[in-house]
mmCIF file of C-alpha atoms in Angstrom:
data_model
loop_
_atom_site.group_PDB
_atom_site.id
_atom_site.type_symbol
_atom_site.label_atom_id
_atom_site.label_comp_id
_atom_site.label_asym_id
_atom_site.label_seq_id
_atom_site.Cartn_x
_atom_site.Cartn_y
_atom_site.Cartn_z
ATOM 1 C CA MET A 1 124.947 259.340 -21.862
ATOM 2 C CA PRO A 2 124.948 263.140 -22.509
ATOM 3 C CA GLU A 3 125.158 262.449 -26.267
ATOM 4 C CA GLN A 4 122.187 260.054 -26.043
ATOM 5 C CA THR A 5 120.190 262.635 -24.051
ATOM 6 C CA ASP A 6 121.012 265.380 -26.566
ATOM 7 C CA GLY A 7 120.014 263.086 -29.426
ATOM 8 C CA LYS A 8 116.739 262.211 -27.709
ATOM 9 C CA LEU A 9 115.899 265.888 -27.083
ATOM 10 C CA ARG A 10 116.819 266.768 -30.666
ATOM 11 C CA GLY A 11 114.562 263.989 -31.957
ATOM 12 C CA GLU A 12 111.668 265.146 -29.757
ATOM 13 C CA ARG A 13 112.064 268.734 -30.990
ATOM 14 C CA GLU A 14 112.092 267.570 -34.620
ATOM 15 C CA GLN A 15 108.936 265.514 -34.041
ATOM 16 C CA PHE A 16 107.233 268.491 -32.373
ATOM 17 C CA HIS A 17 108.109 270.826 -35.256
ATOM 18 C CA SER A 18 106.882 268.220 -37.765
ATOM 19 C CA ARG A 19 103.537 267.979 -35.933
ATOM 20 C CA VAL A 20 103.088 271.754 -35.717
ATOM 21 C CA LYS A 21 103.975 272.251 -39.405
ATOM 22 C CA ALA A 22 101.574 269.495 -40.487
ATOM 23 C CA ILE A 23 98.633 270.717 -38.411
ATOM 24 C CA SER A 24 99.261 274.388 -39.340
ATOM 25 C CA LEU A 25 99.198 273.428 -43.022
ATOM 26 C CA ALA A 26 96.001 271.449 -42.404
ATOM 27 C CA LEU A 27 94.365 274.491 -40.800
ATOM 28 C CA LEU A 28 95.349 276.793 -43.676
ATOM 29 C CA VAL A 29 94.217 274.336 -46.364
ATOM 30 C CA SER A 30 90.939 273.652 -44.512
ATOM 31 C CA ILE A 31 90.085 277.370 -44.507
ATOM 32 C CA VAL A 32 90.777 277.692 -48.251
ATOM 33 C CA LEU A 33 88.781 274.549 -49.133
ATOM 34 C CA MET A 34 85.875 275.601 -46.913
ATOM 35 C CA ALA A 35 85.676 278.910 -48.785
ATOM 36 C CA ALA A 36 85.773 277.037 -52.118
ATOM 37 C CA LYS A 37 82.876 274.762 -51.085
ATOM 38 C CA PHE A 38 80.698 277.650 -49.922
ATOM 39 C CA TYR A 39 81.397 279.401 -53.222
ATOM 40 C CA ALA A 40 80.323 276.217 -55.048
ATOM 41 C CA TYR A 41 77.121 276.169 -52.958
ATOM 42 C CA ARG A 42 76.444 279.814 -53.820
ATOM 43 C CA LEU A 43 76.779 278.971 -57.510
ATOM 44 C CA THR A 44 74.590 275.849 -57.440
ATOM 45 C CA ASP A 45 72.210 276.169 -54.444
ATOM 46 C CA SER A 46 72.760 272.419 -53.892
ATOM 47 C CA SER A 47 71.965 271.025 -50.426
ATOM 48 C CA ALA A 48 74.507 268.233 -51.004
ATOM 49 C CA ILE A 49 77.256 270.800 -51.575
ATOM 50 C CA LEU A 50 75.993 272.784 -48.564
ATOM 51 C CA SER A 51 76.277 269.635 -46.419
ATOM 52 C CA ASP A 52 79.861 269.205 -47.595
ATOM 53 C CA ALA A 53 80.607 272.881 -46.872
ATOM 54 C CA LEU A 54 79.131 272.637 -43.363
ATOM 55 C CA GLU A 55 81.351 269.628 -42.708
ATOM 56 C CA SER A 56 84.314 271.776 -43.742
ATOM 57 C CA ILE A 57 83.550 274.216 -40.914
ATOM 58 C CA ILE A 58 84.153 271.283 -38.601
ATOM 59 C CA ASN A 59 87.490 270.651 -40.340
ATOM 60 C CA VAL A 60 88.599 274.195 -39.537
ATOM 61 C CA VAL A 61 87.445 274.000 -35.908
ATOM 62 C CA ALA A 62 88.992 270.540 -35.502
ATOM 63 C CA SER A 63 92.334 271.644 -36.954
ATOM 64 C CA SER A 64 92.356 274.607 -34.553
ATOM 65 C CA PHE A 65 91.750 272.254 -31.610
ATOM 66 C CA ALA A 66 94.396 269.879 -32.960
ATOM 67 C CA LEU A 67 97.020 272.639 -33.216
ATOM 68 C CA GLY A 68 96.392 273.673 -29.619
ATOM 69 C CA SER A 69 96.482 270.092 -28.339
ATOM 70 C CA VAL A 70 99.743 269.304 -30.178
ATOM 71 C CA ILE A 71 101.392 272.323 -28.529
ATOM 72 C CA LEU A 72 100.016 271.443 -25.069
ATOM 73 C CA ALA A 73 100.888 267.743 -25.395
ATOM 74 C CA ALA A 74 104.536 268.663 -26.033
ATOM 75 C CA ILE A 75 104.878 270.306 -22.594
ATOM 76 C CA PRO A 76 107.192 268.027 -20.561
ATOM 77 C CA PRO A 77 106.014 266.315 -17.347
ATOM 78 C CA ASP A 78 106.004 268.462 -14.228
ATOM 79 C CA GLU A 79 105.188 268.114 -10.532
ATOM 80 C CA ASN A 80 101.436 268.406 -11.127
ATOM 81 C CA HIS A 81 101.456 266.272 -14.297
ATOM 82 C CA PRO A 82 104.050 263.513 -13.737
ATOM 83 C CA TYR A 83 102.759 261.517 -16.730
ATOM 84 C CA GLY A 84 102.954 264.504 -19.071
ATOM 85 C CA HIS A 85 100.169 266.367 -20.871
ATOM 86 C CA GLY A 86 99.491 263.863 -23.663
ATOM 87 C CA LYS A 87 95.893 263.171 -22.562
ATOM 88 C CA ILE A 88 94.923 266.522 -24.107
ATOM 89 C CA GLU A 89 95.062 264.742 -27.478
ATOM 90 C CA TYR A 90 92.126 262.561 -26.438
ATOM 91 C CA PHE A 91 90.140 265.665 -25.454
ATOM 92 C CA SER A 92 90.911 267.120 -28.890
ATOM 93 C CA ALA A 93 89.765 263.944 -30.659
ATOM 94 C CA GLY A 94 86.618 263.873 -28.489
ATOM 95 C CA PHE A 95 85.718 267.491 -29.285
ATOM 96 C CA GLU A 96 86.363 266.836 -32.970
ATOM 97 C CA GLY A 97 84.031 263.836 -32.873
ATOM 98 C CA ALA A 98 81.324 265.836 -31.062
ATOM 99 C CA PHE A 99 81.521 268.644 -33.640
ATOM 100 C CA ILE A 100 81.277 266.108 -36.463
ATOM 101 C CA ILE A 101 78.095 264.688 -34.900
ATOM 102 C CA LEU A 102 76.590 268.202 -34.661
ATOM 103 C CA ALA A 103 77.445 268.818 -38.317
ATOM 104 C CA ALA A 104 75.741 265.540 -39.277
ATOM 105 C CA LEU A 105 72.525 266.589 -37.512
ATOM 106 C CA GLY A 106 72.560 269.938 -39.342
ATOM 107 C CA ILE A 107 73.088 268.170 -42.658
ATOM 108 C CA PHE A 108 70.125 265.849 -41.974
ATOM 109 C CA LYS A 109 67.909 268.872 -41.362
ATOM 110 C CA VAL A 110 68.856 270.536 -44.651
ATOM 111 C CA GLY A 111 68.743 267.256 -46.607
ATOM 112 C CA VAL A 112 65.239 266.284 -45.452
ATOM 113 C CA ALA A 113 63.930 269.780 -46.241
ATOM 114 C CA HIS A 114 65.363 269.570 -49.771
ATOM 115 C CA ILE A 115 63.887 266.097 -50.326
ATOM 116 C CA ILE A 116 60.419 267.452 -49.487
ATOM 117 C CA HIS A 117 60.887 270.717 -51.391
ATOM 118 C CA PRO A 118 63.712 270.231 -53.935
ATOM 119 C CA PRO A 119 65.329 273.558 -54.961
ATOM 120 C CA GLU A 120 66.416 274.360 -58.496
ATOM 121 C CA ILE A 121 70.119 273.672 -59.066
ATOM 122 C CA SER A 122 72.116 276.002 -61.316
ATOM 123 C CA GLU A 123 75.728 276.242 -62.562
ATOM 124 C CA LEU A 124 76.183 272.552 -61.796
ATOM 125 C CA GLY A 125 79.215 272.210 -64.080
ATOM 126 C CA TRP A 126 81.256 274.818 -62.188
ATOM 127 C CA GLY A 127 80.184 273.341 -58.864
ATOM 128 C CA LEU A 128 81.343 269.871 -59.878
ATOM 129 C CA LEU A 129 84.673 271.225 -61.134
ATOM 130 C CA ILE A 130 85.338 272.999 -57.823
ATOM 131 C CA LEU A 131 84.522 269.838 -55.866
ATOM 132 C CA VAL A 132 86.956 267.784 -57.978
ATOM 133 C CA GLY A 133 89.768 270.209 -57.097
ATOM 134 C CA VAL A 134 88.770 270.171 -53.422
ATOM 135 C CA SER A 135 88.788 266.341 -53.360
ATOM 136 C CA ILE A 136 92.310 266.114 -54.773
ATOM 137 C CA ALA A 137 93.648 268.713 -52.313
ATOM 138 C CA ASN A 138 91.972 266.984 -49.349
ATOM 139 C CA LEU A 139 93.256 263.560 -50.422
ATOM 140 C CA LEU A 140 96.868 264.785 -50.440
ATOM 141 C CA LEU A 141 96.362 266.596 -47.117
ATOM 142 C CA GLY A 142 94.818 263.539 -45.430
ATOM 143 C CA ILE A 143 97.629 261.223 -46.553
ATOM 144 C CA MET A 144 100.229 263.714 -45.296
ATOM 145 C CA LEU A 145 98.560 264.075 -41.871
ATOM 146 C CA ILE A 146 98.186 260.322 -41.296
ATOM 147 C CA ARG A 147 101.785 259.600 -42.356
ATOM 148 C CA THR A 148 103.164 262.403 -40.175
ATOM 149 C CA GLY A 149 100.970 261.284 -37.266
ATOM 150 C CA ARG A 150 102.231 257.692 -37.484
ATOM 151 C CA ARG A 151 105.843 258.805 -37.860
ATOM 152 C CA THR A 152 105.664 261.158 -34.865
ATOM 153 C CA ARG A 153 103.190 258.919 -32.948
ATOM 154 C CA SER A 154 100.563 261.659 -32.606
ATOM 155 C CA LEU A 155 96.937 260.561 -32.137
ATOM 156 C CA THR A 156 95.786 264.123 -32.899
ATOM 157 C CA LEU A 157 97.371 264.155 -36.365
ATOM 158 C CA ILE A 158 96.092 260.670 -37.176
ATOM 159 C CA ALA A 159 92.561 261.625 -36.050
ATOM 160 C CA ASP A 160 92.663 264.845 -38.077
ATOM 161 C CA GLY A 161 94.000 262.953 -41.099
ATOM 162 C CA LYS A 162 91.211 260.374 -40.873
ATOM 163 C CA HIS A 163 88.687 263.201 -40.592
ATOM 164 C CA VAL A 164 90.098 264.806 -43.745
ATOM 165 C CA MET A 165 89.954 261.449 -45.562
ATOM 166 C CA THR A 166 86.309 261.147 -44.496
ATOM 167 C CA ASP A 167 85.782 264.558 -46.070
ATOM 168 C CA VAL A 168 87.244 263.182 -49.316
ATOM 169 C CA TYR A 169 84.747 260.297 -49.338
ATOM 170 C CA VAL A 170 81.932 262.745 -48.583
ATOM 171 C CA THR A 171 82.909 265.046 -51.445
ATOM 172 C CA VAL A 172 83.211 262.128 -53.879
ATOM 173 C CA GLY A 173 79.747 260.964 -52.779
ATOM 174 C CA VAL A 174 78.370 264.455 -53.375
ATOM 175 C CA LEU A 175 80.007 264.520 -56.813
ATOM 176 C CA LEU A 176 78.416 261.209 -57.803
ATOM 177 C CA GLY A 177 75.033 262.308 -56.469
ATOM 178 C CA LEU A 178 75.088 265.602 -58.345
ATOM 179 C CA LEU A 179 76.172 263.795 -61.487
ATOM 180 C CA MET A 180 73.059 261.607 -61.130
ATOM 181 C CA VAL A 181 70.935 264.750 -60.688
ATOM 182 C CA HIS A 182 72.490 266.181 -63.855
ATOM 183 C CA LEU A 183 71.830 262.978 -65.845
ATOM 184 C CA THR A 184 68.314 262.195 -64.554
ATOM 185 C CA GLY A 185 66.899 265.590 -63.600
ATOM 186 C CA TRP A 186 65.658 264.119 -60.286
ATOM 187 C CA LEU A 187 66.187 267.077 -57.949
ATOM 188 C CA TRP A 188 65.175 265.102 -54.853
ATOM 189 C CA LEU A 189 68.401 263.114 -55.241
ATOM 190 C CA ASP A 190 70.284 266.223 -54.056
ATOM 191 C CA GLY A 191 68.649 266.084 -50.618
ATOM 192 C CA THR A 192 68.997 262.293 -50.491
ATOM 193 C CA VAL A 193 72.740 262.534 -51.093
ATOM 194 C CA ALA A 194 72.954 265.142 -48.313
ATOM 195 C CA CYS A 195 71.273 262.715 -45.875
ATOM 196 C CA LEU A 196 73.619 259.886 -46.905
ATOM 197 C CA VAL A 197 76.550 262.226 -46.314
ATOM 198 C CA GLY A 198 75.104 262.967 -42.878
ATOM 199 C CA ILE A 199 74.989 259.257 -41.994
ATOM 200 C CA ASN A 200 78.619 258.809 -43.025
ATOM 201 C CA ILE A 201 79.712 261.822 -40.988
ATOM 202 C CA LEU A 202 77.697 260.644 -37.970
ATOM 203 C CA ILE A 203 79.503 257.274 -38.003
ATOM 204 C CA SER A 204 82.890 259.016 -38.286
ATOM 205 C CA GLY A 205 82.114 261.335 -35.377
ATOM 206 C CA GLY A 206 80.893 258.489 -33.185
ATOM 207 C CA SER A 207 84.065 256.519 -33.886
ATOM 208 C CA LEU A 208 86.276 259.436 -32.830
ATOM 209 C CA VAL A 209 84.290 260.014 -29.622
ATOM 210 C CA ARG A 210 84.551 256.311 -28.762
ATOM 211 C CA GLU A 211 88.320 256.297 -29.384
ATOM 212 C CA ALA A 212 88.796 259.429 -27.263
ATOM 213 C CA PHE A 213 86.687 257.987 -24.432
ATOM 214 C CA SER A 214 88.731 254.759 -24.483
ATOM 215 C CA GLY A 215 91.970 256.744 -24.262
ATOM 216 C CA LEU A 216 90.765 258.898 -21.369
ATOM 217 C CA MET A 217 89.595 255.782 -19.508
ATOM 218 C CA ASN A 218 92.970 254.057 -20.104
ATOM 219 C CA ALA A 219 91.339 251.249 -22.072
ATOM 220 C CA SER A 220 93.581 248.326 -22.992
ATOM 221 C CA ASP A 221 95.504 248.782 -26.257
ATOM 222 C CA PRO A 222 95.811 245.300 -27.861
ATOM 223 C CA GLU A 223 98.303 246.457 -30.518
ATOM 224 C CA LEU A 224 100.631 248.053 -27.952
ATOM 225 C CA LEU A 225 100.432 245.018 -25.649
ATOM 226 C CA GLU A 226 101.146 242.730 -28.621
ATOM 227 C CA GLU A 227 104.207 244.800 -29.573
ATOM 228 C CA ILE A 228 105.577 244.660 -26.007
ATOM 229 C CA SER A 229 104.886 240.922 -25.707
ATOM 230 C CA GLU A 230 106.689 240.170 -28.976
ATOM 231 C CA LEU A 231 109.655 242.296 -27.849
ATOM 232 C CA LEU A 232 109.969 240.437 -24.527
ATOM 233 C CA ALA A 233 109.561 237.044 -26.218
ATOM 234 C CA ARG A 234 112.356 237.816 -28.726
ATOM 235 C CA HIS A 235 114.835 238.809 -26.001
ATOM 236 C CA ARG A 236 113.738 236.314 -23.348
ATOM 237 C CA LYS A 237 116.474 234.997 -21.021
ATOM 238 C CA ASP A 238 116.440 231.709 -19.111
ATOM 239 C CA ILE A 239 116.736 233.602 -15.817
ATOM 240 C CA TRP A 240 113.639 235.662 -16.671
ATOM 241 C CA ILE A 241 111.417 232.872 -15.437
ATOM 242 C CA ASP A 242 108.042 234.520 -15.997
ATOM 243 C CA VAL A 243 106.355 237.819 -16.806
ATOM 244 C CA HIS A 244 102.736 238.481 -15.844
ATOM 245 C CA GLN A 245 100.232 241.260 -15.081
ATOM 246 C CA LEU A 246 101.527 243.323 -18.016
ATOM 247 C CA ARG A 247 99.668 246.629 -18.343
ATOM 248 C CA ALA A 248 100.379 249.433 -20.806
ATOM 249 C CA TRP A 249 98.737 252.674 -21.875
ATOM 250 C CA SER A 250 99.575 255.723 -23.982
ATOM 251 C CA SER A 251 99.526 259.397 -23.098
ATOM 252 C CA GLY A 252 100.144 261.436 -26.226
ATOM 253 C CA ASN A 253 103.374 260.090 -27.720
ATOM 254 C CA LEU A 254 104.497 258.686 -24.330
ATOM 255 C CA ILE A 255 103.963 255.074 -23.254
ATOM 256 C CA HIS A 256 103.636 253.834 -19.682
ATOM 257 C CA MET A 257 103.755 250.203 -18.597
ATOM 258 C CA ASP A 258 104.221 247.982 -15.573
ATOM 259 C CA PHE A 259 104.510 244.232 -15.044
ATOM 260 C CA HIS A 260 105.806 241.507 -12.707
ATOM 261 C CA LEU A 261 109.098 239.719 -13.479
ATOM 262 C CA ILE A 262 109.962 236.461 -11.684
ATOM 263 C CA LEU A 263 113.698 235.886 -11.065
ATOM 264 C CA PRO A 264 115.551 233.088 -9.215
ATOM 265 C CA SER A 265 115.047 233.521 -5.473
ATOM 266 C CA ASN A 266 118.771 233.124 -4.716
ATOM 267 C CA PHE A 267 119.681 236.241 -6.701
ATOM 268 C CA THR A 268 121.169 239.046 -4.626
ATOM 269 C CA LEU A 269 119.416 242.410 -4.649
ATOM 270 C CA GLU A 270 122.209 243.776 -6.831
ATOM 271 C CA ILE A 271 121.852 241.047 -9.472
ATOM 272 C CA ALA A 272 118.042 241.253 -9.468
ATOM 273 C CA HIS A 273 118.210 245.030 -9.865
ATOM 274 C CA ARG A 274 120.650 244.686 -12.774
ATOM 275 C CA GLU A 275 118.387 242.226 -14.597
ATOM 276 C CA GLY A 276 115.379 244.489 -14.077
ATOM 277 C CA LYS A 277 117.380 247.462 -15.348
ATOM 278 C CA ASP A 278 118.544 245.539 -18.433
ATOM 279 C CA LEU A 279 114.946 244.706 -19.291
ATOM 280 C CA GLU A 280 113.843 248.290 -18.675
ATOM 281 C CA ASN A 281 116.608 249.646 -20.954
ATOM 282 C CA LEU A 282 115.668 247.121 -23.647
ATOM 283 C CA ILE A 283 112.080 248.377 -23.674
ATOM 284 C CA LYS A 284 113.085 252.061 -23.581
ATOM 285 C CA ALA A 285 115.487 251.564 -26.487
ATOM 286 C CA HIS A 286 112.757 249.862 -28.531
ATOM 287 C CA PHE A 287 110.372 252.774 -27.968
ATOM 288 C CA GLU A 288 113.125 255.358 -28.523
ATOM 289 C CA GLY A 289 113.052 256.735 -24.980
ATOM 290 C CA ARG A 290 109.290 257.371 -24.970
ATOM 291 C CA ALA A 291 108.460 254.608 -22.489
ATOM 292 C CA GLY A 292 108.152 254.758 -18.722
ATOM 293 C CA VAL A 293 108.674 251.259 -17.287
ATOM 294 C CA LEU A 294 107.917 250.001 -13.776
ATOM 295 C CA ILE A 295 108.945 246.389 -13.037
ATOM 296 C CA HIS A 296 107.892 244.541 -9.878
ATOM 297 C CA LEU A 297 110.501 241.858 -9.138
ATOM 298 C CA ASP A 298 109.225 238.571 -7.653
ATOM 299 C CA PRO A 299 111.324 235.630 -6.326
ATOM 300 C CA CYS A 300 110.596 232.219 -7.822
ATOM 301 C CA THR A 301 108.766 229.538 -5.827
ATOM 302 C CA ASP A 302 108.282 225.767 -6.283
ATOM 303 C CA PRO A 303 105.232 226.134 -8.607
ATOM 304 C CA ASP A 304 107.499 228.005 -11.072
ATOM 305 C CA CYS A 305 109.893 225.043 -11.517
ATOM 306 C CA PRO A 306 107.807 223.251 -14.220
ATOM 307 C CA ILE A 307 108.022 226.314 -16.521
ATOM 308 C CA CYS A 308 111.594 227.412 -15.645
ATOM 309 C CA LEU A 309 114.081 227.152 -18.556
ATOM 310 C CA ARG A 310 117.273 227.128 -16.431
ATOM 311 C CA GLU A 311 119.192 223.885 -16.990
ATOM 312 C CA LYS A 312 121.402 224.171 -13.891
ATOM 313 C CA CYS A 313 119.540 225.355 -10.819
ATOM 314 C CA ASP A 314 120.261 224.538 -7.161
ATOM 315 C CA LEU A 315 116.741 225.650 -6.231
ATOM 316 C CA ARG A 316 114.815 223.299 -8.497
ATOM 317 C CA GLY A 317 112.248 221.275 -6.594
ATOM 318 C CA ASN A 318 110.376 219.935 -9.645
ATOM 319 C CA ASP A 319 111.436 218.965 -13.156
ATOM 320 C CA MET A 320 110.697 221.273 -16.056
ATOM 321 C CA GLU A 321 107.529 220.158 -17.843
ATOM 322 C CA LYS A 322 107.078 222.561 -20.757
ATOM 323 C CA GLU A 323 108.100 225.935 -22.153
ATOM 324 C CA ILE A 324 105.297 228.477 -21.960
ATOM 325 C CA PRO A 325 105.281 230.867 -24.985
ATOM 326 C CA TRP A 326 105.286 234.528 -24.003
ATOM 327 C CA SER A 327 102.136 235.574 -25.830
ATOM 328 C CA ARG A 328 100.059 238.675 -25.092
ATOM 329 C CA GLU A 329 97.385 236.558 -23.422
ATOM 330 C CA MET A 330 99.994 234.893 -21.193
ATOM 331 C CA LEU A 331 101.856 238.066 -20.201
ATOM 332 C CA THR A 332 98.713 240.048 -19.389
ATOM 333 C CA SER A 333 97.254 237.312 -17.160
ATOM 334 C CA GLN A 334 96.932 238.037 -13.436
ATOM 335 C CA GLY A 335 98.921 235.077 -12.061
ATOM 336 C CA SER A 336 102.243 233.517 -13.029
ATOM 337 C CA ALA A 337 102.332 230.727 -15.617
ATOM 338 C CA GLY A 338 103.672 228.320 -12.992
ATOM 339 C CA SER A 339 100.813 228.914 -10.561
ATOM 340 C CA ARG A 340 98.260 228.537 -13.381
ATOM 341 C CA LEU A 341 99.864 225.278 -14.519
ATOM 342 C CA ASN A 342 99.774 223.996 -10.942
ATOM 343 C CA LEU A 343 96.098 224.965 -10.651
ATOM 344 C CA GLU A 344 95.295 223.137 -13.900
ATOM 345 C CA LYS A 345 96.908 219.957 -12.540
ATOM 346 C CA GLU A 346 94.950 220.225 -9.278
ATOM 347 C CA ASN A 347 91.685 220.688 -11.180
ATOM 348 C CA SER A 348 92.532 217.718 -13.389
ATOM 349 C CA VAL A 349 93.082 215.520 -10.318
ATOM 350 C CA LEU A 350 89.808 216.682 -8.755
ATOM 351 C CA SER A 351 87.852 215.985 -11.940
ATOM 352 C CA THR A 352 89.376 212.479 -12.104
ATOM 353 C CA LEU A 353 88.322 211.759 -8.503
ATOM 354 C CA ARG A 354 84.775 212.857 -9.277
#
């Protein structure tokens, strides 16, 4: 056990250092690329490039928030925060989304003004060359952040990586727009591209705010519930008669869940506790020690007999009728599968009598 604990702590420290290194690099690169974009704007006086540069300010602010939230989220649970400090990541994602929305509104303002009164664009070649370099650097940075975020299970890094990838799409859009200006001489296209960039950024910001709000409100996570359901189905035992009322939510890189487990009613407290502990350890091992599991043990009753897989059972009052697959929909339902099956039969009888 001490070796497992040491290994777990070592793994958590490595993940924390990976997150901090990734987000620190993102902050440094964002500052350099922001300066490059503003220099390109100074050369060209293009509103499209200005819109891209303004969005880069948000990258810097967002990376600063992300760095702080990664450090705070790593603080272990304490008496006042028994579920840890992982929720700070949702605040970070929410602030990032709000800043992106503000940037989009500013870009709209500049873009509309430049559509009405198009400015002269100069040194377009140098501006385009700078933006190409910025796009490549941002692409590599975004891929690195998303991969590190998925590997270390950090919502903050994934959100920041997606934001950086959005910046890549924005810059490519600006490049194409300015290329059209260069080929056609239509200066109003510059402002139009800026407005299109603003729409794209607005959608990205709204998506982040929605995701953060869902996390803070403990919204259901279908992917997490599906993963847990598949795990339980793979390792299902005959004496695990039914699982229902499965709930699960994330807090930073930690996962919390609770559910009801029906066991044979003639099990002693010791045996029932052992089975519950085996299931808890199975889940914790799957999630590499990041899961908190609370299992409510229920004794079986007669309505559970038709779905019970035990071949030899002194308690059986009814024959087994069918095996119920442990799908996400089944495990997250409020009642046991046996009680639902019994209710279906009662409703069928009533409908026949009518």
